[in-house]
């Protein structure tokens, strides 16, 4: 996945629940044929609609959307796989003479698409197996605590319940003696593959916090639990990637009798707010991202684009 891809690319990124889809659809209409490329690691899953806030049928009629409903909840997708699929979707949109608009809040996927993938060093099987065995025996949260001591930068980027990424970070430092965060920062995802004009809606923190709390409660009321029921009825367990998404994870715990409903909603709300904070912090470090007011209009975005940008 190398080389420049050429042509203009518009992106709306940032925290969950900030109105990216609304603005993206309006921009697609403004440019007379824009199409949305989803950069959302939850919307890829079929049947998980409410908790991932997928575009409504009306929004999909107004602007075609890509990379939504392409996997079953038991399947996994990597940043590299996303970037490859997004490249193909972007090329197809351009072949139709339309403007591709990348929309979503997965910072790693966005960075992989725009700047390329960091190639970690090869790890011997013996090291990999040892780390995997330790995670299986001691748990990912214990190994995450170990990672915090030896590579706090990497640990801050990885969730305690993400055994795959924890294992990768530990494998690298144990084999090379170099923190994976240092290797990643040296790489810097530096090969810019697209010339992108990116925007993020900048909500005041407390207003977004309250908004997300209301949003999570509505999801539980509007069908999130029924979507979990459908997954469980198919034989999926709580370790299915789709059921690990914020909201679905807590709803699954409730349906399995591991918590009560109020606690599930409270935990999902807290996790959503923390995720929004991480997204905000991530995109603050993407230099090309311009921060705009939460009620920004199409005109406010267009006037920030470089002269002649849409004709490139």
Coordinates of C-alpha atoms in Angstrom, one line a residue:
X1 CA 0.0 0.0 0.0
X2 CA 2.3 2.7 -1.3
X3 CA 2.3 5.6 -3.6
X4 CA 0.3 8.8 -4.1
X5 CA -3.3 8.4 -5.2
X6 CA -4.0 11.9 -6.5
X7 CA -7.2 13.9 -6.6
X8 CA -9.1 15.8 -3.9
X9 CA -10.3 14.0 -0.8
X10 CA -12.6 15.6 1.7
X11 CA -12.9 14.2 5.3
X12 CA -15.1 14.7 8.2
X13 CA -13.6 13.2 11.3
X14 CA -13.6 13.6 15.1
X15 CA -15.7 12.4 18.1
X16 CA -18.7 10.2 17.9
X17 CA -22.1 11.9 18.0
X18 CA -20.9 15.3 16.7
X19 CA -23.0 15.3 13.4
X20 CA -20.4 14.2 10.9
X21 CA -23.0 12.3 8.7
X22 CA -25.4 15.3 8.6
X23 CA -22.8 17.6 7.3
X24 CA -21.3 15.0 4.9
X25 CA -24.6 14.4 3.2
X26 CA -25.1 18.1 2.8
X27 CA -21.7 18.5 1.3
X28 CA -22.3 15.5 -1.1
X29 CA -25.4 17.3 -2.4
X30 CA -23.5 20.6 -2.6
X31 CA -20.9 19.1 -4.9
X32 CA -23.5 17.5 -7.1
X33 CA -22.5 13.9 -6.6
X34 CA -20.4 13.4 -3.5
X35 CA -20.3 9.8 -2.1
X36 CA -19.4 8.9 1.5
X37 CA -16.7 6.5 2.4
X38 CA -17.3 5.3 6.0
X39 CA -14.3 5.3 8.4
X40 CA -16.2 3.7 11.2
X41 CA -15.2 0.4 12.7
X42 CA -18.7 -0.3 14.0
X43 CA -20.8 0.5 10.9
X44 CA -19.0 -2.2 8.9
X45 CA -21.2 -4.8 10.7
X46 CA -24.5 -6.1 9.4
X47 CA -27.3 -6.0 11.9
X48 CA -25.7 -3.6 14.3
X49 CA -27.5 -0.4 13.3
X50 CA -28.8 1.4 16.3
X51 CA -25.7 1.3 18.5
X52 CA -23.4 2.3 15.6
X53 CA -25.6 5.2 14.5
X54 CA -25.6 4.2 10.9
X55 CA -26.9 6.7 8.4
X56 CA -30.6 6.7 8.0
X57 CA -32.3 5.4 4.8
X58 CA -33.0 9.0 3.8
X59 CA -29.3 9.9 4.2
X60 CA -28.3 7.0 2.1
X61 CA -30.7 8.0 -0.6
X62 CA -29.3 11.5 -0.6
X63 CA -25.7 10.3 -0.8
X64 CA -24.4 6.8 -1.6
X65 CA -22.5 5.3 1.4
X66 CA -19.6 2.8 1.1
X67 CA -18.0 0.3 3.6
X68 CA -21.2 0.0 5.6
X69 CA -22.8 -3.5 6.3
X70 CA -19.9 -5.4 4.7
X71 CA -19.1 -7.9 7.6
X72 CA -20.9 -10.1 10.0
X73 CA -20.4 -9.4 13.7
X74 CA -18.1 -12.4 14.2
X75 CA -15.6 -11.1 11.6
X76 CA -12.6 -8.9 12.2
X77 CA -11.1 -6.1 10.1
X78 CA -7.7 -4.5 10.3
X79 CA -6.6 -0.9 9.5
X80 CA -4.7 -2.3 6.5
X81 CA -7.9 -4.1 5.2
X82 CA -9.9 -0.9 5.7
X83 CA -7.4 1.2 3.8
X84 CA -7.3 -1.3 0.9
X85 CA -11.1 -1.3 0.7
X86 CA -11.3 2.4 1.0
X87 CA -8.8 2.9 -1.8
X88 CA -10.9 0.8 -4.1
X89 CA -14.1 2.7 -3.1
X90 CA -12.5 6.1 -3.5
X91 CA -11.2 5.1 -7.0
X92 CA -14.6 3.9 -8.0
X93 CA -16.2 7.1 -6.8
X94 CA -13.7 9.2 -8.8
X95 CA -14.3 7.1 -11.9
X96 CA -17.9 8.1 -11.7
X97 CA -16.8 11.8 -11.6
X98 CA -17.9 12.2 -8.0
X99 CA -16.2 13.5 -4.9
X100 CA -15.2 11.0 -2.2
X101 CA -16.0 12.1 1.3
X102 CA -14.4 10.1 4.1
X103 CA -16.5 10.2 7.3
X104 CA -15.9 8.6 10.6
X105 CA -14.0 8.7 13.9
X106 CA -11.6 5.8 13.8
X107 CA -8.3 7.6 14.0
X108 CA -6.0 4.7 13.2
X109 CA -8.1 3.8 10.1
X110 CA -8.1 7.4 8.9
X111 CA -4.3 7.7 9.4
X112 CA -3.7 4.4 7.6
X113 CA -5.7 5.6 4.7
X114 CA -4.2 9.0 4.4
X115 CA -0.6 8.3 5.5
X116 CA 0.0 4.6 5.1
X117 CA 0.6 1.6 7.5
X118 CA 3.4 1.2 10.0
X119 CA 5.2 -2.0 9.3
X120 CA 6.2 -3.5 12.6
X121 CA 9.3 -5.8 12.7
X122 CA 9.0 -9.5 12.2
X123 CA 8.6 -11.4 15.5
X124 CA 9.8 -15.0 16.1
X125 CA 7.1 -17.5 16.7
X126 CA 8.6 -18.4 20.1
X127 CA 8.2 -14.8 21.3
X128 CA 4.7 -14.5 19.9
X129 CA 3.6 -17.7 21.5
X130 CA 5.0 -16.8 24.9
X131 CA 3.2 -13.5 24.9
X132 CA -0.1 -15.1 23.8
X133 CA 0.2 -17.7 26.5
X134 CA 0.8 -15.1 29.1
X135 CA -2.3 -13.1 28.0
X136 CA -4.4 -16.3 28.1
X137 CA -3.2 -17.2 31.6
X138 CA -3.0 -13.7 33.2
X139 CA -5.5 -11.7 31.3
X140 CA -5.1 -8.7 29.0
X141 CA -5.6 -6.1 31.7
X142 CA -2.6 -7.5 33.7
X143 CA -0.4 -7.4 30.6
X144 CA -1.7 -3.9 29.8
X145 CA -0.5 -2.8 33.3
X146 CA 3.0 -4.3 32.4
X147 CA 2.9 -2.4 29.1
X148 CA 2.2 0.8 31.0
X149 CA 5.6 0.5 32.8
X150 CA 7.7 -0.3 29.8
X151 CA 5.9 1.7 27.0
X152 CA 3.4 4.1 28.6
X153 CA 2.9 5.9 25.2
X154 CA 1.7 2.7 23.6
X155 CA -0.3 1.7 26.6
X156 CA -2.2 5.1 26.4
X157 CA -3.2 4.2 22.8
X158 CA -4.4 0.7 23.6
X159 CA -7.4 -0.3 25.6
X160 CA -6.8 -2.8 28.5
X161 CA -9.2 -5.3 26.9
X162 CA -7.5 -5.3 23.5
X163 CA -5.4 -8.4 23.7
X164 CA -4.3 -8.4 20.1
X165 CA -2.7 -4.9 20.2
X166 CA -1.3 -5.4 23.7
X167 CA 0.4 -8.6 22.5
X168 CA 1.8 -6.9 19.5
X169 CA 3.3 -4.1 21.6
X170 CA 4.9 -6.5 24.1
X171 CA 6.2 -8.7 21.3
X172 CA 8.0 -5.9 19.7
X173 CA 9.7 -4.5 22.9
X174 CA 10.7 -8.0 24.1
X175 CA 12.2 -9.0 20.8
X176 CA 13.8 -5.7 19.8
X177 CA 14.2 -3.8 23.0
X178 CA 12.6 -0.8 21.4
X179 CA 9.1 0.4 22.4
X180 CA 6.6 0.0 19.6
X181 CA 5.5 3.6 20.2
X182 CA 9.0 4.8 19.3
X183 CA 9.0 2.9 16.1
X184 CA 5.5 4.1 15.2
X185 CA 6.5 7.7 15.9
X186 CA 9.6 7.4 13.8
X187 CA 7.6 6.1 11.0
X188 CA 5.0 8.8 11.7
X189 CA 2.6 7.3 9.1
X190 CA 4.6 9.8 7.1
X191 CA 3.9 8.8 3.5
X192 CA 1.0 11.0 2.6
X193 CA -1.1 9.0 0.2
X194 CA -3.9 11.6 -0.3
X195 CA -4.2 15.3 -0.4
X196 CA -7.0 15.7 2.0
X197 CA -9.0 18.6 3.4
X198 CA -10.2 17.4 6.8
X199 CA -12.6 18.9 9.2
X200 CA -13.8 18.1 12.7
X201 CA -16.8 19.5 14.5
X202 CA -15.6 21.1 17.8
X203 CA -18.3 20.7 20.4
X204 CA -17.9 22.2 23.9
X205 CA -16.9 19.4 26.2
X206 CA -19.8 19.5 28.6
X207 CA -22.4 19.9 25.9
X208 CA -21.0 16.9 24.1
X209 CA -20.8 14.9 27.3
X210 CA -24.6 15.5 28.0
X211 CA -25.5 14.9 24.4
X212 CA -23.7 11.5 24.4
X213 CA -25.4 10.5 27.6
X214 CA -28.8 11.1 26.1
X215 CA -27.8 9.4 22.9
X216 CA -26.7 6.2 24.7
X217 CA -30.0 6.1 26.6
X218 CA -32.0 6.4 23.3
X219 CA -30.0 3.6 21.8
X220 CA -31.0 1.2 24.6
X221 CA -34.6 2.3 24.1
X222 CA -34.7 2.2 20.3
X223 CA -33.5 -1.3 19.5
X224 CA -30.0 -1.9 20.7
X225 CA -31.0 -4.7 23.0
X226 CA -33.0 -6.4 20.3
X227 CA -30.0 -6.3 18.0
X228 CA -27.9 -8.0 20.7
X229 CA -30.7 -10.6 21.1
X230 CA -30.5 -11.4 17.4
X231 CA -26.7 -11.9 17.6
X232 CA -27.0 -14.2 20.7
X233 CA -29.8 -16.2 19.0
X234 CA -27.3 -16.9 16.2
X235 CA -25.0 -18.4 18.7
X236 CA -22.5 -15.5 18.9
X237 CA -20.8 -15.0 22.2
X238 CA -19.6 -11.9 24.0
X239 CA -16.1 -12.3 22.4
X240 CA -17.5 -11.6 18.9
X241 CA -15.9 -8.4 17.6
X242 CA -19.3 -6.8 16.9
X243 CA -20.5 -7.5 20.4
X244 CA -17.3 -5.8 21.8
X245 CA -18.4 -2.4 20.4
X246 CA -19.2 0.1 23.1
X247 CA -22.9 -0.2 23.8
X248 CA -23.2 -3.7 22.5
X249 CA -20.7 -4.9 25.0
X250 CA -22.7 -3.6 27.9
X251 CA -26.0 -4.7 26.5
X252 CA -24.6 -8.2 26.0
X253 CA -23.5 -8.3 29.6
X254 CA -27.1 -7.3 30.6
X255 CA -28.7 -9.9 28.4
X256 CA -26.4 -12.6 29.8
X257 CA -27.4 -11.7 33.3
X258 CA -24.0 -10.3 34.3
X259 CA -25.4 -6.8 35.2
X260 CA -28.6 -5.0 35.5
X261 CA -30.0 -2.5 32.9
X262 CA -29.2 0.7 34.8
X263 CA -25.6 -0.4 35.2
X264 CA -25.3 -1.4 31.6
X265 CA -26.5 2.0 30.5
X266 CA -24.2 3.8 32.9
X267 CA -21.2 1.8 31.8
X268 CA -22.0 2.3 28.1
X269 CA -22.4 6.1 28.7
X270 CA -19.0 6.3 30.5
X271 CA -17.3 4.3 27.8
X272 CA -18.8 6.4 25.1
X273 CA -17.7 9.6 26.7
X274 CA -14.2 8.3 27.2
X275 CA -14.1 7.1 23.6
X276 CA -15.1 10.5 22.4
X277 CA -12.3 12.1 24.4
X278 CA -9.8 9.7 22.9
X279 CA -11.1 10.5 19.4
X280 CA -10.9 14.2 20.0
X281 CA -7.3 13.9 21.3
X282 CA -6.3 11.7 18.4
X283 CA -7.5 14.2 15.8
X284 CA -6.0 17.1 17.6
X285 CA -2.7 15.6 16.6
X286 CA -3.6 15.4 12.9
X287 CA -2.2 18.7 11.6
X288 CA -4.4 18.8 8.5
X289 CA -7.7 18.7 10.5
X290 CA -9.5 22.0 10.7
X291 CA -11.8 22.5 13.7
X292 CA -15.1 24.1 13.0
X293 CA -18.2 25.0 15.0
X294 CA -20.7 22.2 15.8
X295 CA -23.4 23.8 13.7
X296 CA -21.1 24.6 10.8
X297 CA -22.8 24.9 7.4
X298 CA -21.8 23.7 4.0
X299 CA -20.8 27.2 3.2
X300 CA -18.5 27.4 6.2
X301 CA -16.7 24.3 5.0
X302 CA -16.5 25.2 1.4
X303 CA -15.0 28.6 2.1
X304 CA -12.1 27.0 4.0
X305 CA -11.2 24.8 1.0
X306 CA -8.2 25.8 -1.1
X307 CA -9.0 27.8 -4.2
X308 CA -10.1 25.6 -7.1
X309 CA -9.9 22.5 -4.8
X310 CA -13.0 20.8 -6.1
X311 CA -11.9 21.1 -9.7
X312 CA -8.5 19.3 -9.1

